[in-house]
Short mmCIF file of C-alpha atoms in Angstrom, two decimals:
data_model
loop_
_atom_site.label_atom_id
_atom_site.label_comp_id
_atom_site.label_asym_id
_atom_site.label_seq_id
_atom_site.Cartn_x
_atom_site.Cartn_y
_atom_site.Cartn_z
CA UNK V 1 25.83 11.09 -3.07
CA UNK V 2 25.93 11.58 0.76
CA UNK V 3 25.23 8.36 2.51
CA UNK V 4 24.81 8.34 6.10
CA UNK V 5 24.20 5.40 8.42
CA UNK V 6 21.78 6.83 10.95
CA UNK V 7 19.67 9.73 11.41
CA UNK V 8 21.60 10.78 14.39
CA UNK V 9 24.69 11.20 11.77
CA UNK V 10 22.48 13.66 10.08
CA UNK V 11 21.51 15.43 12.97
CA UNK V 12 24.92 16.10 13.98
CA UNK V 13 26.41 17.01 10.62
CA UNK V 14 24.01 19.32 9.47
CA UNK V 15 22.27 20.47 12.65
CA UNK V 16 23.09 24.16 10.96
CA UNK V 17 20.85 25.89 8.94
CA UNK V 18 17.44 26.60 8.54
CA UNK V 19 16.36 24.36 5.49
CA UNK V 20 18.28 21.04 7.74
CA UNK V 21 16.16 21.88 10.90
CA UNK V 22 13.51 21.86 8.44
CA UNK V 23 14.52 18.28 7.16
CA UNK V 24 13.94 16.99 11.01
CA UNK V 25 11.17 18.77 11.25
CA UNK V 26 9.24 16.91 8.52
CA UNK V 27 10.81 14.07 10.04
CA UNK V 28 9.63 14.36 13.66
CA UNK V 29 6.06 14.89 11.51
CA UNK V 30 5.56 11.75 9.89
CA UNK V 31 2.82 10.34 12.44
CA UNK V 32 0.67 13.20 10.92
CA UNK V 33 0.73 12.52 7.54
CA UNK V 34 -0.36 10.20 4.80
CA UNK V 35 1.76 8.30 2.34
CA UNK V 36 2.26 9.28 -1.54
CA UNK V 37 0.60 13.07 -0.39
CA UNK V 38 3.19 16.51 -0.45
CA UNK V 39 3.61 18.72 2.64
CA UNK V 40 5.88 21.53 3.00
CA UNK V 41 8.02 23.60 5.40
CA UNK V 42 8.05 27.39 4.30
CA UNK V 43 9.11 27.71 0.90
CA UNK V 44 12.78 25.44 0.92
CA UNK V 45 11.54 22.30 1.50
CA UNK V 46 8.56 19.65 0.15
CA UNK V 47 8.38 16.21 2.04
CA UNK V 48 6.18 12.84 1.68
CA UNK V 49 6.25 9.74 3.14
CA UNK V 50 6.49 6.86 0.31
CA UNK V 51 5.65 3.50 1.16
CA UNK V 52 5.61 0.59 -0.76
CA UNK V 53 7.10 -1.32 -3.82
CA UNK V 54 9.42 0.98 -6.60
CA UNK V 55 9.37 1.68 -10.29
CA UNK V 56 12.58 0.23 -11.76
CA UNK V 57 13.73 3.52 -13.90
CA UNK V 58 15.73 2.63 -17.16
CA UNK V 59 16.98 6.58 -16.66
CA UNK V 60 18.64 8.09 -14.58
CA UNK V 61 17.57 11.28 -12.12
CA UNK V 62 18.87 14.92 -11.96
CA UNK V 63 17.76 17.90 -10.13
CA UNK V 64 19.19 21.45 -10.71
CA UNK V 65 16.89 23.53 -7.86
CA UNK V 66 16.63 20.80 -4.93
CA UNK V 67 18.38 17.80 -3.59
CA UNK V 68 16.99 14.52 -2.56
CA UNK V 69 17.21 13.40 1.05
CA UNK V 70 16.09 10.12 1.43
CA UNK V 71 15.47 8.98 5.38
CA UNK V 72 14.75 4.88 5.11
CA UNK V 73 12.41 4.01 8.08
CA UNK V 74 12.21 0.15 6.92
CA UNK V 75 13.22 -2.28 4.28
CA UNK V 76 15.75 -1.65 1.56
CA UNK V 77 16.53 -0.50 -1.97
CA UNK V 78 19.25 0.11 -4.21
CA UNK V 79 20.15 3.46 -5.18
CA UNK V 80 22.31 3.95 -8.53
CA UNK V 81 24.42 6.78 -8.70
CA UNK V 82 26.70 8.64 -11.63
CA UNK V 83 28.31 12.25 -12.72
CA UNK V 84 25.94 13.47 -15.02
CA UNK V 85 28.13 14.53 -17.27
CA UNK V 86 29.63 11.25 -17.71
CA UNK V 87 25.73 10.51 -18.64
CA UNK V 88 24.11 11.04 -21.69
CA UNK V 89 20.96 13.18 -21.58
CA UNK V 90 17.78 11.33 -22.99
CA UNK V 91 15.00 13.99 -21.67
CA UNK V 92 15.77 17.44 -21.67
CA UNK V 93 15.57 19.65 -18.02
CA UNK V 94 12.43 20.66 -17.36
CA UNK V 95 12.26 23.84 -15.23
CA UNK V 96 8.66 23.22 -14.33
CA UNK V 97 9.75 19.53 -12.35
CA UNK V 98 13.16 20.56 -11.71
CA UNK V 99 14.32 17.50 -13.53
CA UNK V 100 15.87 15.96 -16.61
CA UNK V 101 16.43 12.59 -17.44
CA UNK V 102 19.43 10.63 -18.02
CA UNK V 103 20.79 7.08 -19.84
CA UNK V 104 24.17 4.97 -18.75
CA UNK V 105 25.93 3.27 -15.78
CA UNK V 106 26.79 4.32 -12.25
CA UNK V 107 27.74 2.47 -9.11
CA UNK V 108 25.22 0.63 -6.70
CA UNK V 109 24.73 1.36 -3.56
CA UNK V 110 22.49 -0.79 -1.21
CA UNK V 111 20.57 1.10 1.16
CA UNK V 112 18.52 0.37 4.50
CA UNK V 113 16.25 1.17 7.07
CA UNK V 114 18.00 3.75 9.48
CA UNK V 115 20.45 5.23 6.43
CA UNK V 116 19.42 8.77 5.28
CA UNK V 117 21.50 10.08 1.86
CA UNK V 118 21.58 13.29 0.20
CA UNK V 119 21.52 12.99 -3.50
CA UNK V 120 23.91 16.01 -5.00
CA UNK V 121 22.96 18.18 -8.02
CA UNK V 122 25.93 16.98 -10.17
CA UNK V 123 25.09 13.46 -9.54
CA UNK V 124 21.78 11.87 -10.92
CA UNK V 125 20.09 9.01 -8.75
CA UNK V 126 17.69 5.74 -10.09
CA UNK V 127 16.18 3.64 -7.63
CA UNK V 128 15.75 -0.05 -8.47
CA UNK V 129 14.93 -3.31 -6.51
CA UNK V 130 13.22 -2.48 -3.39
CA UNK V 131 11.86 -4.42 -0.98
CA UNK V 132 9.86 -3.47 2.19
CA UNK V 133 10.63 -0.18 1.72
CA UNK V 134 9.30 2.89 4.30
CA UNK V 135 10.90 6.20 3.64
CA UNK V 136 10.58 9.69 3.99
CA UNK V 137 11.21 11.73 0.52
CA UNK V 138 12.63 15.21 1.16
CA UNK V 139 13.19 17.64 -1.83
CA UNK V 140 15.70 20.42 -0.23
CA UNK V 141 16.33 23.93 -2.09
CA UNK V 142 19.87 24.75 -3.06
CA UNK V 143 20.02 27.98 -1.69
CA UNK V 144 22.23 29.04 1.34
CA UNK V 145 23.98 25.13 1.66
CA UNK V 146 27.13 23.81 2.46
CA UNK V 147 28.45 20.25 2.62
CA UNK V 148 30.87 20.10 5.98
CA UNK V 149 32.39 16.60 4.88
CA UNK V 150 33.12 17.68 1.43
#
C-alpha cells in the first residue's frame, strides 16, 4: 500500500498518465455528485464519494483488474493491509467484481482526512473502525501504470 499525506503528494507523483489525470479529475468533481452512487471517466476509471460509518470486514480485500485509491476528505479509519499470499483465500476471485476474499493478519495503518493511498494488487486491504469518515473511492485499471517510488 501507497500512503500519501496530502493530495498535493499525489498530484506531483503521479501527475503522468492518463488514468492519474483521471483520478483528479473525479476529484475536482465531487461537488457534482451524490454519495454511495458510481460515475466514471472513459473506460479506466469508476469513482464515488462514500460517506458515513464502515462495515468492519472479518476478510480481507483483493483486486486483480483495478487498484483502490482512497482520497480522505474528513474523519478517519483504519486500513489493514497484508501480501496475499501470506493470506489464506476464503472466497474464490470473482472475475465479474474483480475481487476475492481473504482470512489472516496484516499491519494497521491509521488513516486521515487529507491522506490519499493506493491499495496494490498483491496486497489485499480491510477497512475497520471509522469514524467521521468523507472519502472519495477510486477503482483505477491496471493497464499502462507505473509506481515512480517503487
Amino acid at each position: 500500500m501507497i500512503i500519501l499525506n496530502t493530495l498535493e503528494d499525489f498530484k506531483q507523483i503521479y501527475r503522468a498518465g492518463k488514468k492519474w489525470q483521471r483520478c483528479i479529475e473525479a476529484i475536482n468533481n465531487l461537488e457534482n455528485i451524490k454519495p454511495n452512487i458510481f460515475y466514471s471517466i472513459g473506460d479506466s476509471l469508476v469513482y464515488r464519494l462514500a460517506e458515513g460509518p464502515v462495515n468492519n470486514m472479518d476478510l480481507f480485500e483483493g483486486n486483480r483488474r483495478y487498484f483502490d485509491v482512497h482520497y480522505y476528505l474528513a474523519g478517519q479509519e483504519t486500513v489493514e493491509v497484508a501480501a496475499k499470499n501470506e493470506l489464506t483465500p476464503e472466497i474464490a476471485y470473482s472475475d465479474e467484481t474483480d475481487r476475492e476474499f481473504l482470512r489472516g493478519p496484516g499491519v494497521k495503518h491509521q488513516l486521515n482526512a487529507g491522506n490519499v493511498i493506493i491499495c496494490e494488487n498483491h496486497e489485499a486491504h480491510r477497512f475497520s473502525q471509522g469514524k467521521d469518515v468523507k472519502k472519495v473511492i477510486l477503482k483505477v485499471t491496471i493497464e499502462e501504470t507505473y509506481f515512480l517510488n517503487k
